[in-house]
C-alpha cells in the first residue's frame, strides 16, 4: 500500500530529529557511558510523589477542569510572582498542560497562520522549527554565537525580521548551550519586538536552574506582558519529567484560545500529576535549592575539566548542559561524537543536532552523578590524548 | 555543612584539582584546608567503603547494648576507654535511652563474639547487663546503598 498518499503532506515533510540517527548506533553498543540525557537524574522529591500517591488512594481519578485545577493555577500564579515578579490572573491567564511541550505546541498553533514566519534562535531545543512547520509556517533561524555568549544580538534580530514575521520564540536558559539572557540583553530586544509588532513565546522551562544572578522573564519588561506567552513546567525545576506537566501564562485572549485547542485535543492534563504539582509548588523550594546546588557543583567540575583538556568550554549559566567547542580537533561534531562513542564508549550529542550553527560544538549533559561524570570525563581525556 | 568535608566523606579519592573545581575554590586553598582538617583531627583518615556483603569470609558483626554503672566523677568515659581498647570493638557510642553504651563488635565467628562478650566485656567492673544482636544483612552502610545500582532508566527523547 502506498501510505504516502494517505499521510499528511506537511507532517511527512517535517524532517526527523537528527539526534535519533546518532542514538540508533548508541543503542546497539554495550558498556556505553552516556552524557546525553536531557532530564534530571534526581527522582521527584518524596513528599511530591506522596501527594500523587495519596490522591490515588483517595480515589481522585477523574478529569480536572480543562484549564487545570483552580488551586494549581493559583499556586502557579503565586510561584511565578514570588520567583520572577510575573503577575497573572489564575482564573483567566494560566493553563495547565501536558508538559511544557504541549504548552509550546498549542501556543504556536494558536498564534501562527500558514505563511507566517517564526523567528527561532539556534542552537536551541529541537522542537521549535518542526512545530512551526506543522502549522504551515516557516522558521527563520537566528544563529547565536559563542563570542556573544550565545545571546541574540539586537542587529541579528532586526536582520531576520521581514514583513511576514509574526512570532519570536525565546529559549533561555538555553538547551544546549546553557546560555542565559540578562535583563539588559532582553531590554535591547524589546524595542525591536515592539517596533515590528512581534509576539513572543518565552520557553523558560530551565528558569529555576540559573546559577549566577536570577532568571529574568521578558514578560516583566514594560510593554512585553501583553505580547508574551510564558511557558514553564515541573519537569526540570522539580525533577518531574515523567509526570508530564507544564503550564503557560499570558494575556487571557491568547490563553482562552489555547484552552479551546487543549480542550479538543487533550481535555485535561494528568490528574495525579496536578495533585503532586500543588505540593511541589507549596513545599518544594528546598528541593529546588538542593538540586540546583548539586548541578552547580557538577557544572563547575565539567566545564573546568573540558577547559583543562584544551577543549574551550563556554561558561553555561543555566540548564544542565555545557557546550564545549571541538573545532581545535579538526573533526566535525558528528565525527567527534561517533569516534568518541566507538573508541571510548562515551555518548554525547553533536552540536549540529540543535541547528547548523551548533557545528563545531558538542552537547554534554551533567545531569549525572559525580561518579559517572568523573568516569566519562576520564575517558574523553584519553580519547583526546590518542587523537 | 562544609562542602569539602561532604565531598571527601563521599569519595576520598578526589584529587585536589577535582575538589577545587567542585567547591569553586583554588587548589592552594583546598590543599591548605585539607591539611588543617587533618591536623585538627577533623579528618581522621582515608579508606575505601567496602561492601562486605560481597565477601564470603568477612566475619560477623554484633551490635551490643550495654548497661553500666558510671564511675564516680568520671561518668561513662572511664569504662568507655577500657572498652574501646579492645581490637574487636569497631564502634562505640554513648546512648540516650534504655541502655548506656552501644558497642559494635566485628569478629570472625559467632563463637568469637560470644567469648568476647562473656570473658572480656561482662567481666569489666561496672558492666551491669548486655544484650547482643547479630547483624544478618546490610542494606545500606554509611549512606551507601549496597545493592547493585540499577541501570539508568532514562531514555533519549530526540
XYZ file of C-alpha atoms in Angstrom:
545
model
C 0.000 0.000 0.000
C 1.289 3.445 -0.792
C 0.895 5.161 2.563
C 2.476 8.325 1.235
C -0.773 9.325 -0.455
C -2.725 8.862 2.798
C -0.330 10.533 5.180
C -0.499 14.253 5.754
C 1.923 16.056 3.455
C 3.003 18.645 5.992
C 3.889 16.060 8.613
C 5.674 13.900 6.048
C 7.794 16.856 5.045
C 8.937 17.660 8.578
C 12.489 16.372 8.859
C 13.133 13.732 11.531
C 15.240 14.559 14.592
C 18.981 14.466 13.919
C 19.707 13.053 17.357
C 17.708 9.923 16.648
C 20.086 8.731 13.916
C 23.103 9.036 16.208
C 21.377 7.215 19.035
C 20.442 4.275 16.866
C 24.190 3.497 16.930
C 24.379 4.079 20.707
C 21.573 1.610 21.340
C 23.428 -1.153 19.526
C 26.519 -0.845 21.727
C 27.312 -2.345 25.132
C 29.072 -0.607 28.023
C 28.215 2.876 26.808
C 28.571 5.635 29.344
C 26.233 8.410 28.363
C 26.336 12.153 28.926
C 23.490 12.748 26.557
C 20.276 12.675 28.558
C 18.268 15.870 28.823
C 16.337 15.244 32.015
C 17.181 15.392 35.731
C 18.837 12.337 37.275
C 17.095 13.163 40.559
C 13.895 11.398 41.433
C 10.830 13.503 42.128
C 11.073 14.583 45.808
C 9.339 12.064 48.038
C 6.753 14.445 49.517
C 5.683 15.306 45.975
C 5.392 11.656 44.954
C 3.456 11.021 48.151
C 0.932 13.733 47.306
C 0.328 11.941 43.997
C 0.006 8.581 45.749
C -2.408 9.983 48.323
C -4.614 11.433 45.615
C -4.816 7.960 44.073
C -5.527 6.342 47.438
C -8.357 8.807 47.889
C -9.752 7.854 44.521
C -9.085 11.201 42.837
C -9.076 9.679 39.399
C -11.359 11.948 37.353
C -10.613 14.574 34.742
C -9.796 18.002 36.085
C -11.207 21.257 34.680
C -9.833 21.845 31.158
C -7.524 24.633 32.254
C -6.299 22.641 35.301
C -7.319 22.636 38.967
C -8.137 26.086 40.246
C -5.831 25.532 43.239
C -2.974 24.559 40.948
C -3.487 27.634 38.739
C -3.443 29.753 41.893
C -0.243 28.141 43.133
C 1.375 28.616 39.711
C 0.408 32.273 39.768
C 1.842 32.718 43.290
C 5.056 30.876 42.387
C 5.589 32.931 39.201
C 5.041 36.100 41.178
C 7.329 35.127 44.041
C 10.145 33.881 41.808
C 10.044 36.129 38.741
C 7.798 39.024 39.621
C 5.270 37.896 36.997
C 1.647 38.797 37.547
C -1.064 36.554 36.068
C -4.695 36.062 36.991
C -5.047 32.372 37.885
C -8.661 32.318 36.670
C -8.088 33.610 33.149
C -4.385 33.796 32.340
C -2.983 30.359 33.279
C -3.378 26.962 31.609
C -2.003 23.647 32.865
C -0.708 21.442 30.050
C 0.810 18.045 29.326
C 4.398 19.169 29.857
C 5.946 22.366 28.588
C 5.872 20.601 25.203
C 2.109 20.767 24.874
C 2.093 24.388 26.013
C 4.603 25.155 23.277
C 2.647 23.283 20.636
C -0.726 24.853 21.376
C 0.761 28.322 21.831
C 2.373 28.123 18.395
C -0.783 26.690 16.845
C -2.869 29.463 18.367
C -0.536 32.187 17.186
C 0.588 31.404 13.653
C -1.125 31.096 10.298
C 0.237 29.311 7.241
C 2.754 31.560 5.554
C 3.806 33.343 8.739
C 7.437 33.438 9.706
C 8.547 32.290 13.135
C 11.881 33.567 14.421
C 13.892 30.862 16.140
C 17.359 31.294 17.616
C 19.776 28.399 17.395
C 21.466 26.371 18.804
C 18.286 25.505 20.653
C 15.853 22.786 21.612
C 14.848 20.826 18.526
C 11.054 21.261 18.650
C 10.509 24.865 17.640
C 11.116 24.636 13.921
C 9.114 21.413 13.347
C 6.173 22.740 15.395
C 6.126 25.938 13.328
C 6.377 23.916 10.121
C 3.476 21.722 11.169
C 1.342 24.875 11.233
C 2.416 25.716 7.699
C 4.666 28.484 8.981
C 8.326 28.729 8.147
C 11.095 29.173 10.670
C 13.666 31.912 10.197
C 16.788 30.977 12.091
C 18.882 33.445 14.060
C 22.337 31.959 14.610
C 23.674 32.920 18.023
C 27.425 32.966 18.512
C 29.748 31.903 21.264
C 31.555 35.257 21.230
C 28.197 36.836 22.153
C 27.623 34.266 24.899
C 25.012 32.664 22.627
C 22.703 35.626 23.282
C 20.609 37.137 20.489
C 22.086 40.455 19.397
C 19.641 43.258 18.522
C 21.046 43.634 14.992
C 20.713 39.893 14.412
C 17.054 40.010 15.357
C 16.484 43.121 13.226
C 18.154 41.456 10.233
C 15.958 38.348 10.494
C 12.663 40.256 10.519
C 10.584 40.504 7.332
C 7.020 41.672 6.774
C 5.914 38.066 7.320
C 7.491 37.833 10.796
C 4.879 37.124 13.444
C 6.401 35.312 16.361
C 9.737 35.151 18.180
C 10.483 32.075 20.255
C 12.923 32.756 23.071
C 14.560 29.821 24.808
C 16.649 30.880 27.816
C 18.198 29.406 29.944
C 19.160 27.587 26.810
C 19.397 23.954 25.887
C 22.063 23.038 24.582
C 24.406 25.957 25.378
C 23.464 26.821 28.961
C 23.316 30.479 27.895
C 21.037 32.956 29.669
C 19.749 36.395 28.653
C 20.243 39.063 31.324
C 17.767 41.873 31.835
C 19.792 44.309 29.707
C 20.007 41.773 26.858
C 16.231 41.391 26.874
C 15.738 45.155 27.072
C 17.884 45.549 23.984
C 15.473 43.290 22.061
C 12.278 44.781 23.436
C 12.146 47.930 21.304
C 12.682 45.901 18.126
C 9.985 43.425 19.143
C 7.520 46.229 19.786
C 8.508 48.238 16.710
C 7.826 45.229 14.482
C 4.731 44.254 16.442
C 6.002 40.716 17.121
C 4.558 38.338 19.652
C 6.882 36.266 21.871
C 6.744 32.753 23.219
C 9.275 32.571 26.019
C 10.194 28.985 26.861
C 11.536 29.289 30.409
C 11.490 25.611 31.363
C 15.010 25.813 32.843
C 14.366 29.075 34.760
C 14.905 27.504 38.188
C 18.269 26.168 37.076
C 20.034 29.511 36.840
C 23.391 29.529 38.594
C 24.541 33.108 38.714
C 22.193 36.026 39.070
C 18.498 35.308 38.855
C 16.285 34.469 35.940
C 14.507 37.373 34.259
C 11.372 36.785 32.212
C 10.926 39.057 29.205
C 7.242 39.387 30.167
C 8.265 41.582 33.120
C 9.666 44.302 30.843
C 7.362 47.272 30.205
C 5.197 46.701 27.138
C 6.019 42.996 26.885
C 3.395 41.347 29.067
C 0.638 41.945 26.531
C 2.643 40.292 23.748
C 4.280 37.375 25.552
C 3.262 33.813 26.369
C 5.477 32.429 29.130
C 5.966 28.665 29.132
C 7.254 26.748 32.082
C 6.728 23.392 33.774
C 7.547 20.951 36.520
C 9.952 18.639 34.682
C 13.208 20.473 35.242
C 12.510 22.506 38.400
C 11.065 19.617 40.404
C 12.506 16.604 38.565
C 9.036 15.592 37.367
C 9.618 14.739 33.696
C 7.559 11.559 33.669
C 4.526 13.211 35.242
C 4.088 15.269 32.062
C 3.013 18.582 33.488
C 3.684 22.122 32.335
C 1.894 25.422 32.044
C 1.551 28.603 30.053
C 0.766 32.110 31.244
C -0.250 35.002 29.064
C -2.942 37.501 28.091
C -6.414 35.998 28.524
C -7.244 36.407 24.821
C -4.415 34.016 23.932
C -4.831 31.664 26.896
C -8.563 31.240 26.238
C -7.773 30.260 22.637
C -5.172 27.774 23.915
C -7.750 26.332 26.305
C -10.131 25.786 23.392
C -7.459 23.855 21.496
C -6.359 21.979 24.636
C -9.995 21.042 25.369
C -10.394 19.436 21.938
C -7.067 17.618 21.750
C -6.166 16.828 25.382
C -9.171 17.632 27.607
C -7.173 17.995 30.791
C -3.624 17.381 31.994
C -2.990 14.275 34.156
C -4.938 14.488 37.423
C -2.435 12.682 39.667
C 0.332 14.909 38.391
C -1.702 18.011 39.181
C -2.120 16.941 42.820
C 1.610 16.284 43.067
C 2.379 19.638 41.439
C 0.358 21.555 44.035
C 2.552 20.019 46.732
C 5.701 20.766 44.725
C 4.848 24.452 44.382
C 3.826 24.833 48.002
C 6.681 22.988 49.670
C 9.372 22.406 47.062
C 11.716 25.370 47.482
C 14.277 23.363 49.425
C 14.252 20.601 46.817
C 14.961 23.103 44.078
C 17.799 24.604 46.064
C 19.319 21.210 46.775
C 19.194 20.125 43.132
C 20.470 23.469 41.883
C 23.468 23.286 44.237
C 24.271 19.782 43.032
C 24.023 20.776 39.370
C 26.119 23.844 40.041
C 28.907 21.750 41.550
C 28.844 19.361 38.579
C 28.754 22.324 36.210
C 31.998 23.740 37.610
C 33.576 20.300 37.507
C 32.620 19.520 33.909
C 33.345 22.961 32.478
C 36.679 23.110 34.334
C 37.613 19.638 33.121
C 36.921 20.474 29.458
C 38.918 23.675 29.632
C 41.716 21.751 31.301
C 41.715 19.204 28.457
C 42.128 22.026 25.974
C 38.562 21.997 24.651
C 37.371 25.524 25.160
C 34.068 25.495 27.023
C 31.706 28.446 27.124
C 30.624 29.049 30.705
C 26.986 28.000 30.998
C 24.888 29.966 33.489
C 21.738 27.884 33.291
C 20.149 24.484 32.491
C 22.315 21.362 32.912
C 24.389 21.263 29.758
C 27.746 22.505 28.671
C 28.677 23.096 25.072
C 32.420 22.718 24.524
C 33.964 23.742 21.202
C 35.703 20.886 19.404
C 36.969 22.833 16.370
C 40.583 22.531 17.586
C 40.447 18.765 16.947
C 39.804 19.326 13.256
C 36.834 16.955 13.440
C 33.217 17.745 12.676
C 30.768 17.458 15.550
C 29.393 14.226 14.207
C 32.836 12.725 13.551
C 33.953 13.700 17.047
C 30.912 12.112 18.696
C 30.978 8.977 16.550
C 34.685 8.378 17.133
C 34.380 9.065 20.856
C 31.497 6.639 21.035
C 33.243 3.892 19.077
C 36.647 4.161 20.729
C 35.715 5.028 24.325
C 32.015 4.213 24.589
C 31.038 7.717 25.657
C 27.840 9.133 24.172
C 27.424 12.885 23.791
C 25.324 14.792 21.290
C 26.741 16.538 18.189
C 26.091 20.274 18.413
C 24.618 20.485 14.917
C 21.619 18.478 16.149
C 20.487 21.814 17.635
C 20.861 23.814 14.442
C 23.545 24.207 11.777
C 25.376 26.825 13.814
C 25.943 24.186 16.507
C 28.522 22.604 14.185
C 31.931 22.618 15.873
C 30.407 22.044 19.308
C 29.105 19.099 21.311
C 26.446 19.000 23.993
C 27.425 17.406 27.283
C 24.733 16.881 29.889
C 25.844 16.966 33.526
C 22.600 15.546 34.774
C 24.544 12.574 36.139
C 26.192 11.580 39.404
C 29.711 12.849 40.067
C 30.978 9.288 39.925
C 29.502 8.865 36.454
C 30.825 12.249 35.317
C 34.336 11.508 36.601
C 34.449 8.231 34.680
C 33.117 9.779 31.461
C 35.457 12.770 31.617
C 38.400 10.430 32.181
C 37.504 8.541 29.011
C 37.108 11.763 26.990
C 40.555 12.849 28.179
C 42.044 9.542 26.948
C 40.253 9.971 23.629
C 41.762 13.418 23.115
C 45.245 12.228 24.015
C 45.001 9.439 21.450
C 43.710 11.685 18.645
C 27.926 21.519 56.227
C 31.375 22.233 54.838
C 31.276 21.264 51.140
C 34.820 19.972 51.116
C 34.215 17.617 54.031
C 30.980 16.407 52.492
C 32.704 15.601 49.184
C 35.643 13.850 50.857
C 33.324 11.847 53.075
C 31.551 10.660 49.929
C 34.707 9.931 47.944
C 38.143 10.388 49.453
C 39.894 9.669 46.175
C 39.096 13.025 44.566
C 42.232 14.847 43.537
C 42.898 18.349 44.849
C 42.309 19.617 41.313
C 38.877 17.968 41.171
C 37.942 19.187 44.629
C 38.912 22.745 43.710
C 36.564 22.644 40.696
C 33.754 21.110 42.717
C 33.838 23.597 45.572
C 34.768 26.563 43.383
C 37.987 27.425 45.192
C 41.685 27.484 44.309
C 43.801 24.348 44.549
C 46.065 26.014 47.105
C 43.150 26.870 49.377
C 41.746 23.364 49.110
C 45.136 21.857 49.935
C 45.525 24.166 52.947
C 42.036 23.381 54.223
C 42.595 19.644 53.967
C 45.841 19.732 55.898
C 44.217 21.924 58.560
C 41.417 19.369 58.879
C 43.983 16.601 59.196
C 45.958 18.442 61.849
C 42.853 19.283 63.857
C 41.791 15.637 63.765
C 38.652 16.506 61.829
C 39.761 14.241 59.011
C 40.788 11.045 60.800
C 41.828 9.056 57.759
C 41.026 7.916 54.221
C 39.664 4.489 53.451
C 37.638 2.509 50.954
C 33.938 1.905 51.528
C 33.970 -1.891 51.284
C 30.777 -3.790 50.659
C 31.435 -6.729 52.992
C 28.230 -8.357 51.829
C 30.135 -9.478 48.746
C 32.985 -11.053 50.739
C 32.437 -14.653 51.823
C 34.681 -14.780 54.900
C 34.003 -11.246 56.089
C 33.122 -12.469 59.566
C 30.211 -11.421 61.776
C 29.132 -8.125 63.245
C 27.330 -7.833 66.548
C 25.515 -4.878 67.979
C 25.690 -4.981 71.780
C 23.631 -2.893 74.135
C 25.397 -2.303 77.416
C 24.122 -1.106 80.751
C 26.896 0.126 83.030
C 27.367 1.952 86.316
C 29.064 5.267 85.649
C 32.261 5.773 87.679
C 32.237 8.463 90.313
C 33.455 11.838 88.892
C 34.407 10.268 85.538
C 30.930 9.300 84.268
C 30.988 6.880 81.359
C 34.349 7.881 79.929
C 36.404 5.595 82.123
C 34.612 2.411 81.129
C 34.354 3.597 77.503
C 38.127 3.917 77.360
C 38.546 0.349 78.556
C 36.015 -0.984 76.040
C 37.363 0.869 73.033
C 40.818 -0.520 73.708
C 39.656 -3.976 72.602
C 40.544 -4.714 68.963
C 37.214 -6.450 68.453
C 35.340 -3.186 69.053
C 34.702 -1.395 65.751
C 32.488 1.400 67.093
C 31.414 2.619 70.483
C 28.728 5.160 71.263
C 27.232 6.622 74.427
C 23.468 6.477 74.072
C 20.435 8.236 75.406
C 17.588 5.841 76.148
C 17.128 2.457 77.778
C 20.803 1.473 77.742
C 24.087 3.354 78.073
C 26.656 2.185 75.543
C 26.284 0.720 72.068
C 29.213 -1.487 71.136
C 29.693 -2.700 67.588
C 31.905 -5.737 67.517
C 33.489 -7.388 64.493
C 34.810 -10.902 64.775
C 35.441 -13.956 62.645
C 32.744 -16.208 64.107
C 29.729 -16.092 66.401
C 31.801 -18.065 68.937
C 34.415 -15.313 68.918
C 31.756 -12.711 69.679
C 30.328 -14.895 72.387
C 33.698 -15.342 74.031
C 34.402 -11.587 73.752
C 31.114 -10.731 75.488
C 31.332 -13.309 78.241
C 35.034 -13.161 79.008
C 36.036 -9.606 78.244
C 33.041 -7.299 78.204
C 30.896 -8.720 81.014
C 33.969 -9.183 83.150
C 34.608 -5.446 83.294
C 33.809 -3.699 86.552
C 30.670 -1.631 86.215
C 29.031 -3.669 83.436
C 25.526 -4.479 84.643
C 23.877 -6.107 81.642
C 24.495 -6.887 77.970
C 22.143 -7.640 75.090
C 23.822 -8.946 71.955
C 22.242 -8.647 68.490
C 23.758 -10.079 65.331
C 23.577 -8.299 62.012
C 22.110 -10.615 59.397
C 22.312 -8.484 56.270
C 23.474 -4.988 55.364
C 21.251 -2.982 53.044
C 22.798 0.431 53.497
C 26.034 1.395 55.206
C 27.215 4.928 55.967
C 24.829 6.344 53.391
C 25.766 3.839 50.691
C 23.109 1.525 49.309
C 24.847 -1.806 48.985
C 22.700 -3.492 46.356
C 23.920 -3.054 42.785
C 22.868 0.220 41.213
C 20.118 -0.348 38.670
C 20.745 0.781 35.084
C 19.886 4.323 34.123
C 16.272 4.017 33.008
C 16.169 7.403 31.327
C 15.923 7.350 27.566
C 16.789 9.696 24.748
C 13.789 11.707 23.602
C 15.236 13.251 20.440
